[in-house]
Tab-separated table of C-alpha atoms in Angstrom:
chain	number	residue	atom	x	y	z
A	69	LEU	CA	-94.783	-38.453	49.737
A	70	ASP	CA	-91.887	-38.428	47.280
A	71	ALA	CA	-93.533	-41.185	45.221
A	72	ALA	CA	-96.865	-39.332	45.183
A	73	LEU	CA	-95.185	-36.091	44.109
A	74	SER	CA	-93.294	-37.945	41.394
A	75	LEU	CA	-96.552	-39.403	40.057
A	76	ALA	CA	-98.259	-36.006	40.191
A	77	GLU	CA	-95.362	-34.525	38.233
A	78	LYS	CA	-95.528	-37.272	35.607
A	79	PHE	CA	-99.341	-37.330	35.351
A	80	GLN	CA	-100.284	-33.759	36.103
A	81	PRO	CA	-103.858	-33.436	37.307
A	82	LEU	CA	-106.046	-31.134	35.289
A	83	PRO	CA	-108.434	-29.040	37.352
A	84	VAL	CA	-111.960	-29.195	35.995
A	85	GLU	CA	-114.636	-26.613	36.666
A	86	ALA	CA	-117.947	-28.474	36.666
A	87	ASP	CA	-121.023	-29.303	38.652
A	88	ALA	CA	-120.109	-32.294	40.835
A	89	ALA	CA	-123.013	-34.432	39.579
A	90	ASP	CA	-122.153	-33.709	35.933
A	91	PHE	CA	-118.482	-34.460	36.617
A	92	VAL	CA	-119.272	-37.864	38.151
A	93	GLU	CA	-121.651	-38.780	35.335
A	94	LYS	CA	-119.082	-37.884	32.654
A	95	ALA	CA	-116.240	-39.614	34.495
A	96	LEU	CA	-118.243	-42.824	34.805
A	97	ALA	CA	-119.229	-42.668	31.124
A	98	ALA	CA	-115.549	-42.271	30.130
A	99	ARG	CA	-114.176	-45.119	32.258
A	100	GLN	CA	-112.018	-47.694	30.562
A	101	PRO	CA	-113.494	-51.139	29.862
A	102	GLY	CA	-112.105	-53.751	32.215
A	103	GLY	CA	-110.706	-51.170	34.635
A	104	ALA	CA	-111.611	-50.154	38.143
A	105	PHE	CA	-113.249	-46.766	38.737
A	106	VAL	CA	-112.752	-44.998	42.069
A	107	LEU	CA	-114.571	-41.849	43.120
A	108	TYR	CA	-112.796	-40.296	46.109
A	109	HIS	CA	-113.932	-37.272	48.042
A	110	SER	CA	-112.931	-35.722	51.316
A	111	ILE	CA	-114.629	-33.084	53.466
A	112	MET	CA	-116.810	-31.726	50.679
A	113	TRP	CA	-120.084	-33.673	50.740
A	114	GLN	CA	-121.597	-31.407	53.392
A	115	TYR	CA	-121.258	-28.410	51.074
A	116	LEU	CA	-123.215	-29.878	48.154
A	117	PRO	CA	-126.881	-29.099	47.595
A	118	ARG	CA	-129.250	-32.013	48.299
A	119	ALA	CA	-130.159	-32.288	44.588
A	120	THR	CA	-126.478	-32.729	43.676
A	121	LYS	CA	-125.951	-35.373	46.366
A	122	ASP	CA	-129.024	-37.267	45.199
A	123	ALA	CA	-127.903	-37.109	41.552
A	124	ILE	CA	-124.425	-38.442	42.389
A	125	ALA	CA	-125.871	-41.257	44.501
A	126	ALA	CA	-128.297	-42.229	41.726
A	127	THR	CA	-125.534	-42.168	39.097
A	128	LEU	CA	-123.301	-44.367	41.245
A	129	GLU	CA	-126.143	-46.811	41.965
A	130	GLN	CA	-126.934	-47.099	38.253
A	131	ALA	CA	-123.297	-47.617	37.313
A	132	GLY	CA	-122.934	-50.036	40.215
A	133	ARG	CA	-125.641	-52.263	38.765
A	134	GLU	CA	-123.426	-52.670	35.699
A	135	ALA	CA	-120.165	-53.168	37.633
A	136	THR	CA	-118.362	-56.498	37.494
A	137	ALA	CA	-115.500	-58.101	39.376
A	138	VAL	CA	-113.287	-57.234	36.394
A	139	ALA	CA	-114.569	-53.651	36.221
A	140	PRO	CA	-115.568	-52.662	39.780
A	141	ILE	CA	-116.727	-49.261	40.950
A	142	ALA	CA	-115.707	-47.859	44.311
A	143	ARG	CA	-116.683	-44.800	46.288
A	144	LEU	CA	-114.062	-43.973	48.896
A	145	ARG	CA	-114.799	-41.025	51.124
A	146	MET	CA	-113.606	-39.294	54.244
A	147	GLU	CA	-116.506	-37.224	55.475
A	148	PRO	CA	-118.047	-36.137	58.765
A	149	ARG	CA	-120.735	-38.597	59.747
A	150	ASP	CA	-121.924	-36.923	62.915
A	151	PRO	CA	-121.437	-33.169	63.337
A	152	THR	CA	-121.028	-33.612	67.096
A	153	LYS	CA	-117.929	-35.797	66.645
A	154	LYS	CA	-114.446	-34.366	66.263
A	155	TRP	CA	-113.471	-36.761	63.484
A	156	ALA	CA	-114.444	-37.868	60.017
A	157	VAL	CA	-115.201	-41.411	58.902
A	158	LEU	CA	-113.372	-43.154	56.081
A	159	SER	CA	-115.906	-45.344	54.250
A	160	LEU	CA	-115.815	-47.508	51.140
A	161	THR	CA	-118.743	-48.593	48.989
A	162	LEU	CA	-117.818	-51.219	46.419
A	163	TRP	CA	-119.791	-52.525	43.458
A	164	PRO	CA	-120.746	-55.081	42.397
A	165	GLY	CA	-122.776	-55.547	45.511
A	166	GLY	CA	-122.968	-51.984	46.799
A	167	GLU	CA	-121.819	-52.892	50.302
A	168	THR	CA	-120.507	-50.003	52.400
A	169	ARG	CA	-117.760	-50.585	54.932
A	170	ARG	CA	-116.614	-48.169	57.588
A	171	LEU	CA	-112.823	-48.367	57.494
A	172	ALA	CA	-111.555	-45.794	59.986
A	173	ASN	CA	-112.131	-42.728	62.084
A	174	CYS	CA	-109.824	-39.917	60.951
A	175	ASP	CA	-108.698	-36.539	62.072
A	176	TYR	CA	-109.986	-33.939	59.628
A	177	HIS	CA	-106.436	-32.837	58.824
A	178	GLY	CA	-104.717	-36.221	58.721
A	179	ARG	CA	-102.979	-36.007	62.080
A	180	TRP	CA	-104.271	-39.438	63.095
A	181	ILE	CA	-106.279	-42.377	61.816
A	182	GLU	CA	-107.928	-45.137	63.844
A	183	TRP	CA	-108.461	-48.211	61.660
A	184	ILE	CA	-111.555	-50.255	62.369
A	185	GLY	CA	-111.063	-53.957	61.792
């Protein structure tokens, strides 16, 4: 936690007010050549309108087709998968390839994590 707080102090995050789909599109367009791009989200997907979800997915798929091993794109998310379950699922989609892996079941508030191997 101390290391994370130190990084946040050194590289202060700038809140951005934007439509989620527009934000993802602009962030992907501004990525650095030869660098990895990671989109992370947690417990927010369920609140987006269907059109926004579809736009983000399409933008990621398009960018993923251009991803390389030197400049990969990842989507890491902790989201509810089944509303009847009392946990979220941590999943990773990685391009090139576009394969999605389920990594863990997680408590919504970080009290526990069950890694899936």
